[in-house]
């Protein structure tokens, strides 16, 4: 079964840090693109970051400089290191499989269940 | 950055109705346009990829069309399980989501 499972969310004070994990099964993260997408309470979806199979990374302007996406190929796990957290980073964070080189436009076809990050004092 | 604008933001419809949601990109995204359905408390689900390709397992009452900057998602005969929020998303240049369209029961 192709699956993604996020973990690492929690309550953190403004200015703090958190590392989210996204464990994959049924496919290899190193051969695919994987994105992080977040959803603030009562709001729409916001793309956060993507990592390609060649380690190319992109970030949304709202998190650039504060967030780092990375991957552990041996653990088949994706990470999102978040620093200098702000109240506006409060959201459910999802990871999603997002295509691969040569797939053409493929969309995000596998999603995790999400992990909740709350930034508050 | 490419901006995605959906219309309407919400709509009310009855079971059996045909519903169309529009998504406009601020610049051409070719066919790098995808549609998702999200129900409360759940992760989004991919419905349509590459503007008009039906994702495996998605009912054929869902269809997508368009290219360049203007796209539509059509639900041909609304079913009770289709009441949800729908998002478009481009992957031509990084990624951007539309603001969502909530489909409610009339």
PDB file of C-alpha atoms in Angstrom:
ATOM      1  CA  UNK A   1       0.000   0.000   0.000  1.00  0.00           C
ATOM      2  CA  UNK A   2       1.282   3.445  -0.932  1.00  0.00           C
ATOM      3  CA  UNK A   3       1.164   5.600   2.187  1.00  0.00           C
ATOM      4  CA  UNK A   4       2.533   8.725   3.851  1.00  0.00           C
ATOM      5  CA  UNK A   5       2.481   9.291   7.616  1.00  0.00           C
ATOM      6  CA  UNK A   6       3.365  12.657   9.131  1.00  0.00           C
ATOM      7  CA  UNK A   7       4.544  13.238  12.693  1.00  0.00           C
ATOM      8  CA  UNK A   8       6.308  15.849  14.785  1.00  0.00           C
ATOM      9  CA  UNK A   9       3.608  18.457  15.165  1.00  0.00           C
ATOM     10  CA  UNK A  10       2.828  20.115  18.462  1.00  0.00           C
ATOM     11  CA  UNK A  11       2.636  23.327  20.426  1.00  0.00           C
ATOM     12  CA  UNK A  12       5.623  25.648  20.114  1.00  0.00           C
ATOM     13  CA  UNK A  13       6.265  29.206  21.264  1.00  0.00           C
ATOM     14  CA  UNK A  14       6.754  32.030  18.759  1.00  0.00           C
ATOM     15  CA  UNK A  15      10.368  32.062  17.632  1.00  0.00           C
ATOM     16  CA  UNK A  16      10.763  28.367  18.328  1.00  0.00           C
ATOM     17  CA  UNK A  17      11.626  25.459  16.057  1.00  0.00           C
ATOM     18  CA  UNK A  18      10.021  22.182  15.064  1.00  0.00           C
ATOM     19  CA  UNK A  19      10.928  19.332  12.731  1.00  0.00           C
ATOM     20  CA  UNK A  20       8.155  17.499  10.951  1.00  0.00           C
ATOM     21  CA  UNK A  21       8.633  14.011   9.544  1.00  0.00           C
ATOM     22  CA  UNK A  22       6.861  12.249   6.695  1.00  0.00           C
ATOM     23  CA  UNK A  23       7.435   8.492   6.507  1.00  0.00           C
ATOM     24  CA  UNK A  24       6.698   6.856   3.167  1.00  0.00           C
ATOM     25  CA  UNK A  25       5.788   3.262   2.411  1.00  0.00           C
ATOM     26  CA  UNK A  26       4.976   1.514  -0.844  1.00  0.00           C
ATOM     27  CA  UNK A  27       7.166   3.851  -2.902  1.00  0.00           C
ATOM     28  CA  UNK A  28      10.643   5.409  -2.776  1.00  0.00           C
ATOM     29  CA  UNK A  29      10.817   9.083  -1.816  1.00  0.00           C
ATOM     30  CA  UNK A  30      14.229   9.463  -3.455  1.00  0.00           C
ATOM     31  CA  UNK A  31      12.706   8.672  -6.877  1.00  0.00           C
ATOM     32  CA  UNK A  32       9.777  11.051  -6.507  1.00  0.00           C
ATOM     33  CA  UNK A  33       8.963  14.685  -5.871  1.00  0.00           C
ATOM     34  CA  UNK A  34       7.382  15.297  -2.475  1.00  0.00           C
ATOM     35  CA  UNK A  35       5.695  18.489  -1.308  1.00  0.00           C
ATOM     36  CA  UNK A  36       4.621  19.924   2.018  1.00  0.00           C
ATOM     37  CA  UNK A  37       1.247  21.679   2.018  1.00  0.00           C
ATOM     38  CA  UNK A  38      -0.362  23.418   4.984  1.00  0.00           C
ATOM     39  CA  UNK A  39      -3.847  24.536   5.940  1.00  0.00           C
ATOM     40  CA  UNK A  40      -4.455  27.155   8.610  1.00  0.00           C
ATOM     41  CA  UNK A  41      -7.627  26.729  10.673  1.00  0.00           C
ATOM     42  CA  UNK A  42     -10.655  27.504   8.524  1.00  0.00           C
ATOM     43  CA  UNK A  43      -8.492  28.493   5.553  1.00  0.00           C
ATOM     44  CA  UNK A  44      -7.509  27.042   2.193  1.00  0.00           C
ATOM     45  CA  UNK A  45      -4.538  24.978   1.118  1.00  0.00           C
ATOM     46  CA  UNK A  46      -1.115  26.644   0.915  1.00  0.00           C
ATOM     47  CA  UNK A  47       1.852  24.982  -0.757  1.00  0.00           C
ATOM     48  CA  UNK A  48       4.980  25.241   1.415  1.00  0.00           C
ATOM     49  CA  UNK A  49       7.896  23.411  -0.190  1.00  0.00           C
ATOM     50  CA  UNK A  50       8.915  20.662  -2.630  1.00  0.00           C
ATOM     51  CA  UNK A  51      11.986  18.467  -2.997  1.00  0.00           C
ATOM     52  CA  UNK A  52      12.801  16.785  -6.283  1.00  0.00           C
ATOM     53  CA  UNK A  53      14.604  13.480  -6.741  1.00  0.00           C
ATOM     54  CA  UNK A  54      17.814  15.342  -7.670  1.00  0.00           C
ATOM     55  CA  UNK A  55      17.603  17.289  -4.360  1.00  0.00           C
ATOM     56  CA  UNK A  56      16.389  20.498  -6.024  1.00  0.00           C
ATOM     57  CA  UNK A  57      14.232  22.372  -3.532  1.00  0.00           C
ATOM     58  CA  UNK A  58      11.732  25.213  -3.745  1.00  0.00           C
ATOM     59  CA  UNK A  59       9.947  27.193  -1.045  1.00  0.00           C
ATOM     60  CA  UNK A  60       6.947  29.471  -0.792  1.00  0.00           C
ATOM     61  CA  UNK A  61       7.862  33.100  -0.152  1.00  0.00           C
ATOM     62  CA  UNK A  62       5.994  32.951   3.163  1.00  0.00           C
ATOM     63  CA  UNK A  63       8.492  30.437   4.609  1.00  0.00           C
ATOM     64  CA  UNK A  64      11.672  31.080   2.601  1.00  0.00           C
ATOM     65  CA  UNK A  65      14.688  31.426   4.885  1.00  0.00           C
ATOM     66  CA  UNK A  66      12.879  29.862   7.845  1.00  0.00           C
ATOM     67  CA  UNK A  67      12.128  26.389   6.553  1.00  0.00           C
ATOM     68  CA  UNK A  68      14.310  23.607   5.141  1.00  0.00           C
ATOM     69  CA  UNK A  69      13.058  20.499   3.364  1.00  0.00           C
ATOM     70  CA  UNK A  70      15.251  17.406   3.352  1.00  0.00           C
ATOM     71  CA  UNK A  71      15.150  13.672   2.864  1.00  0.00           C
ATOM     72  CA  UNK A  72      16.697  10.536   4.410  1.00  0.00           C
ATOM     73  CA  UNK A  73      16.780   7.956   1.644  1.00  0.00           C
ATOM     74  CA  UNK A  74      17.704   5.081   3.966  1.00  0.00           C
ATOM     75  CA  UNK A  75      14.695   5.770   6.175  1.00  0.00           C
ATOM     76  CA  UNK A  76      12.501   6.629   3.171  1.00  0.00           C
ATOM     77  CA  UNK A  77      11.453   9.715   5.121  1.00  0.00           C
ATOM     78  CA  UNK A  78      10.999  13.378   4.316  1.00  0.00           C
ATOM     79  CA  UNK A  79      11.541  16.211   6.801  1.00  0.00           C
ATOM     80  CA  UNK A  80      10.517  19.837   7.212  1.00  0.00           C
ATOM     81  CA  UNK A  81      12.690  21.823   9.609  1.00  0.00           C
ATOM     82  CA  UNK A  82      10.855  24.961  10.680  1.00  0.00           C
ATOM     83  CA  UNK A  83      12.615  27.771  12.531  1.00  0.00           C
ATOM     84  CA  UNK A  84      11.621  31.240  13.757  1.00  0.00           C
ATOM     85  CA  UNK A  85       8.018  30.079  13.945  1.00  0.00           C
ATOM     86  CA  UNK A  86       5.230  32.643  13.909  1.00  0.00           C
ATOM     87  CA  UNK A  87       1.569  32.543  14.895  1.00  0.00           C
ATOM     88  CA  UNK A  88       0.677  32.525  11.188  1.00  0.00           C
ATOM     89  CA  UNK A  89       2.507  29.206  10.774  1.00  0.00           C
ATOM     90  CA  UNK A  90      -0.231  27.537  12.829  1.00  0.00           C
ATOM     91  CA  UNK A  91      -1.749  24.931  10.531  1.00  0.00           C
ATOM     92  CA  UNK A  92      -2.204  21.297   9.671  1.00  0.00           C
ATOM     93  CA  UNK A  93       0.835  20.243   7.650  1.00  0.00           C
ATOM     94  CA  UNK A  94       0.467  17.576   4.976  1.00  0.00           C
ATOM     95  CA  UNK A  95       3.105  15.841   2.884  1.00  0.00           C
ATOM     96  CA  UNK A  96       2.118  14.632  -0.566  1.00  0.00           C
ATOM     97  CA  UNK A  97       3.712  12.685  -3.419  1.00  0.00           C
ATOM     98  CA  UNK A  98       4.031  15.173  -6.256  1.00  0.00           C
ATOM     99  CA  UNK A  99       5.218  13.450  -9.407  1.00  0.00           C
ATOM    100  CA  UNK A 100       8.659  12.555 -10.713  1.00  0.00           C
ATOM    101  CA  UNK A 101      10.999  13.491 -13.548  1.00  0.00           C
ATOM    102  CA  UNK A 102       9.409  12.389 -16.818  1.00  0.00           C
ATOM    103  CA  UNK A 103       5.913  12.000 -15.368  1.00  0.00           C
ATOM    104  CA  UNK A 104       4.637  15.244 -16.846  1.00  0.00           C
ATOM    105  CA  UNK A 105       1.987  17.143 -14.895  1.00  0.00           C
ATOM    106  CA  UNK A 106       0.874  14.566 -12.366  1.00  0.00           C
ATOM    107  CA  UNK A 107      -0.618  16.359  -9.360  1.00  0.00           C
ATOM    108  CA  UNK A 108      -0.324  15.306  -5.728  1.00  0.00           C
ATOM    109  CA  UNK A 109      -1.749  11.805  -5.778  1.00  0.00           C
ATOM    110  CA  UNK A 110      -0.861  10.468  -2.318  1.00  0.00           C
ATOM    111  CA  UNK A 111      -1.367  12.468   0.877  1.00  0.00           C
ATOM    112  CA  UNK A 112      -0.665  11.861   4.525  1.00  0.00           C
ATOM    113  CA  UNK A 113      -3.232  12.426   7.246  1.00  0.00           C
ATOM    114  CA  UNK A 114      -1.558  15.640   8.415  1.00  0.00           C
ATOM    115  CA  UNK A 115       0.147  16.802  11.600  1.00  0.00           C
ATOM    116  CA  UNK A 116      -0.931  19.889  13.538  1.00  0.00           C
ATOM    117  CA  UNK A 117       1.453  22.713  14.398  1.00  0.00           C
ATOM    118  CA  UNK A 118       0.310  25.369  16.852  1.00  0.00           C
ATOM    119  CA  UNK A 119       2.470  28.422  17.438  1.00  0.00           C
ATOM    120  CA  UNK A 120       1.374  30.205  20.584  1.00  0.00           C
ATOM    121  CA  UNK A 121       2.723  31.550  23.851  1.00  0.00           C
TER     122      UNK A 121
ATOM    123  CA  UNK B   1       4.679  33.905  -8.717  1.00  0.00           C
ATOM    124  CA  UNK B   2       1.633  32.483 -10.466  1.00  0.00           C
ATOM    125  CA  UNK B   3      -1.678  33.344  -8.806  1.00  0.00           C
ATOM    126  CA  UNK B   4      -4.695  31.063  -9.116  1.00  0.00           C
ATOM    127  CA  UNK B   5      -8.208  32.477  -8.843  1.00  0.00           C
ATOM    128  CA  UNK B   6     -11.255  30.261  -8.486  1.00  0.00           C
ATOM    129  CA  UNK B   7     -14.869  31.237  -8.999  1.00  0.00           C
ATOM    130  CA  UNK B   8     -17.263  31.118  -7.403  1.00  0.00           C
ATOM    131  CA  UNK B   9     -15.972  30.966  -3.820  1.00  0.00           C
ATOM    132  CA  UNK B  10     -19.050  28.998  -2.867  1.00  0.00           C
ATOM    133  CA  UNK B  11     -22.189  27.665  -4.493  1.00  0.00           C
ATOM    134  CA  UNK B  12     -25.389  25.906  -3.494  1.00  0.00           C
ATOM    135  CA  UNK B  13     -26.689  23.057  -5.581  1.00  0.00           C
ATOM    136  CA  UNK B  14     -29.043  20.095  -5.394  1.00  0.00           C
ATOM    137  CA  UNK B  15     -28.382  16.412  -5.874  1.00  0.00           C
ATOM    138  CA  UNK B  16     -28.469  15.691  -9.596  1.00  0.00           C
ATOM    139  CA  UNK B  17     -27.413  19.192 -10.654  1.00  0.00           C
ATOM    140  CA  UNK B  18     -24.517  19.857 -12.972  1.00  0.00           C
ATOM    141  CA  UNK B  19     -21.898  22.116 -11.392  1.00  0.00           C
ATOM    142  CA  UNK B  20     -19.008  24.020 -12.981  1.00  0.00           C
ATOM    143  CA  UNK B  21     -16.105  25.616 -11.128  1.00  0.00           C
ATOM    144  CA  UNK B  22     -13.667  27.927 -12.900  1.00  0.00           C
ATOM    145  CA  UNK B  23      -9.964  28.442 -12.216  1.00  0.00           C
ATOM    146  CA  UNK B  24      -7.902  31.206 -13.821  1.00  0.00           C
ATOM    147  CA  UNK B  25      -4.121  31.489 -13.720  1.00  0.00           C
ATOM    148  CA  UNK B  26      -2.313  34.829 -13.720  1.00  0.00           C
ATOM    149  CA  UNK B  27      -0.106  33.519 -16.551  1.00  0.00           C
ATOM    150  CA  UNK B  28      -0.085  30.416 -18.702  1.00  0.00           C
ATOM    151  CA  UNK B  29       0.400  27.123 -16.864  1.00  0.00           C
ATOM    152  CA  UNK B  30       0.001  25.030 -20.035  1.00  0.00           C
ATOM    153  CA  UNK B  31      -1.770  21.858 -18.826  1.00  0.00           C
ATOM    154  CA  UNK B  32      -0.025  21.793 -15.452  1.00  0.00           C
ATOM    155  CA  UNK B  33      -3.339  22.187 -13.646  1.00  0.00           C
ATOM    156  CA  UNK B  34      -4.893  19.790 -11.149  1.00  0.00           C
ATOM    157  CA  UNK B  35      -8.130  19.603  -9.152  1.00  0.00           C
ATOM    158  CA  UNK B  36      -8.669  18.313  -5.611  1.00  0.00           C
ATOM    159  CA  UNK B  37     -11.640  17.585  -3.389  1.00  0.00           C
ATOM    160  CA  UNK B  38     -11.408  18.086   0.362  1.00  0.00           C
ATOM    161  CA  UNK B  39     -13.925  17.152   3.025  1.00  0.00           C
ATOM    162  CA  UNK B  40     -13.812  18.564   6.574  1.00  0.00           C
ATOM    163  CA  UNK B  41     -11.020  17.083   8.684  1.00  0.00           C
ATOM    164  CA  UNK B  42      -9.638  15.049   5.781  1.00  0.00           C
ATOM    165  CA  UNK B  43      -6.650  15.322   3.481  1.00  0.00           C
ATOM    166  CA  UNK B  44      -7.297  16.548  -0.063  1.00  0.00           C
ATOM    167  CA  UNK B  45      -7.961  13.972  -2.768  1.00  0.00           C
ATOM    168  CA  UNK B  46      -6.699  14.285  -6.331  1.00  0.00           C
ATOM    169  CA  UNK B  47      -9.571  14.229  -8.851  1.00  0.00           C
ATOM    170  CA  UNK B  48      -8.141  15.526 -12.124  1.00  0.00           C
ATOM    171  CA  UNK B  49      -4.511  15.933 -13.196  1.00  0.00           C
ATOM    172  CA  UNK B  50      -2.981  17.554 -16.266  1.00  0.00           C
ATOM    173  CA  UNK B  51      -6.170  19.631 -16.687  1.00  0.00           C
ATOM    174  CA  UNK B  52      -8.357  16.822 -18.034  1.00  0.00           C
ATOM    175  CA  UNK B  53      -7.046  13.396 -16.955  1.00  0.00           C
ATOM    176  CA  UNK B  54      -9.240  11.535 -14.490  1.00  0.00           C
ATOM    177  CA  UNK B  55      -7.322  10.125 -11.526  1.00  0.00           C
ATOM    178  CA  UNK B  56      -7.734   6.379 -11.062  1.00  0.00           C
ATOM    179  CA  UNK B  57     -10.770   5.496  -8.974  1.00  0.00           C
ATOM    180  CA  UNK B  58     -12.501   8.866  -9.401  1.00  0.00           C
ATOM    181  CA  UNK B  59     -16.083   8.675 -10.757  1.00  0.00           C
ATOM    182  CA  UNK B  60     -16.569   9.690 -14.378  1.00  0.00           C
ATOM    183  CA  UNK B  61     -19.068  12.413 -13.422  1.00  0.00           C
ATOM    184  CA  UNK B  62     -15.976  14.530 -12.678  1.00  0.00           C
ATOM    185  CA  UNK B  63     -14.324  16.123 -15.696  1.00  0.00           C
ATOM    186  CA  UNK B  64     -11.816  18.865 -16.347  1.00  0.00           C
ATOM    187  CA  UNK B  65     -11.006  21.034 -19.324  1.00  0.00           C
ATOM    188  CA  UNK B  66      -8.901  23.986 -20.360  1.00  0.00           C
ATOM    189  CA  UNK B  67      -5.309  24.963 -21.033  1.00  0.00           C
ATOM    190  CA  UNK B  68      -3.155  28.032 -20.710  1.00  0.00           C
ATOM    191  CA  UNK B  69      -4.876  30.288 -18.210  1.00  0.00           C
ATOM    192  CA  UNK B  70      -8.530  29.169 -18.060  1.00  0.00           C
ATOM    193  CA  UNK B  71      -9.761  25.869 -16.661  1.00  0.00           C
ATOM    194  CA  UNK B  72     -13.012  24.306 -15.522  1.00  0.00           C
ATOM    195  CA  UNK B  73     -14.034  21.438 -13.290  1.00  0.00           C
ATOM    196  CA  UNK B  74     -17.474  20.009 -14.008  1.00  0.00           C
ATOM    197  CA  UNK B  75     -19.465  17.594 -11.872  1.00  0.00           C
ATOM    198  CA  UNK B  76     -22.140  16.277 -14.212  1.00  0.00           C
ATOM    199  CA  UNK B  77     -24.692  14.937 -11.707  1.00  0.00           C
ATOM    200  CA  UNK B  78     -23.996  16.002  -8.148  1.00  0.00           C
ATOM    201  CA  UNK B  79     -24.135  13.200  -5.602  1.00  0.00           C
ATOM    202  CA  UNK B  80     -24.496  13.570  -1.802  1.00  0.00           C
ATOM    203  CA  UNK B  81     -20.839  12.627  -1.297  1.00  0.00           C
ATOM    204  CA  UNK B  82     -19.712  15.460  -3.621  1.00  0.00           C
ATOM    205  CA  UNK B  83     -20.560  18.229  -1.187  1.00  0.00           C
ATOM    206  CA  UNK B  84     -17.069  19.400  -0.278  1.00  0.00           C
ATOM    207  CA  UNK B  85     -14.491  22.091  -1.049  1.00  0.00           C
ATOM    208  CA  UNK B  86     -12.660  21.963  -4.387  1.00  0.00           C
ATOM    209  CA  UNK B  87      -9.232  23.401  -5.134  1.00  0.00           C
ATOM    210  CA  UNK B  88      -7.286  23.942  -8.315  1.00  0.00           C
ATOM    211  CA  UNK B  89      -3.467  23.857  -8.224  1.00  0.00           C
ATOM    212  CA  UNK B  90      -0.769  24.659 -10.759  1.00  0.00           C
ATOM    213  CA  UNK B  91       2.589  22.909 -10.973  1.00  0.00           C
ATOM    214  CA  UNK B  92       4.016  24.800 -13.962  1.00  0.00           C
ATOM    215  CA  UNK B  93       6.139  27.064 -11.771  1.00  0.00           C
ATOM    216  CA  UNK B  94       6.647  25.737  -8.266  1.00  0.00           C
ATOM    217  CA  UNK B  95       3.103  25.215  -6.969  1.00  0.00           C
ATOM    218  CA  UNK B  96       0.108  27.380  -6.109  1.00  0.00           C
ATOM    219  CA  UNK B  97      -3.419  26.544  -4.995  1.00  0.00           C
ATOM    220  CA  UNK B  98      -6.583  28.435  -5.734  1.00  0.00           C
ATOM    221  CA  UNK B  99      -8.536  29.743  -2.751  1.00  0.00           C
ATOM    222  CA  UNK B 100     -11.127  26.985  -2.937  1.00  0.00           C
ATOM    223  CA  UNK B 101     -14.795  26.606  -3.890  1.00  0.00           C
ATOM    224  CA  UNK B 102     -17.208  25.251  -1.312  1.00  0.00           C
ATOM    225  CA  UNK B 103     -20.082  23.244  -2.784  1.00  0.00           C
ATOM    226  CA  UNK B 104     -23.026  23.202  -0.391  1.00  0.00           C
ATOM    227  CA  UNK B 105     -26.420  21.551  -0.407  1.00  0.00           C
ATOM    228  CA  UNK B 106     -29.279  23.776  -1.532  1.00  0.00           C
TER     229      UNK B 106
END
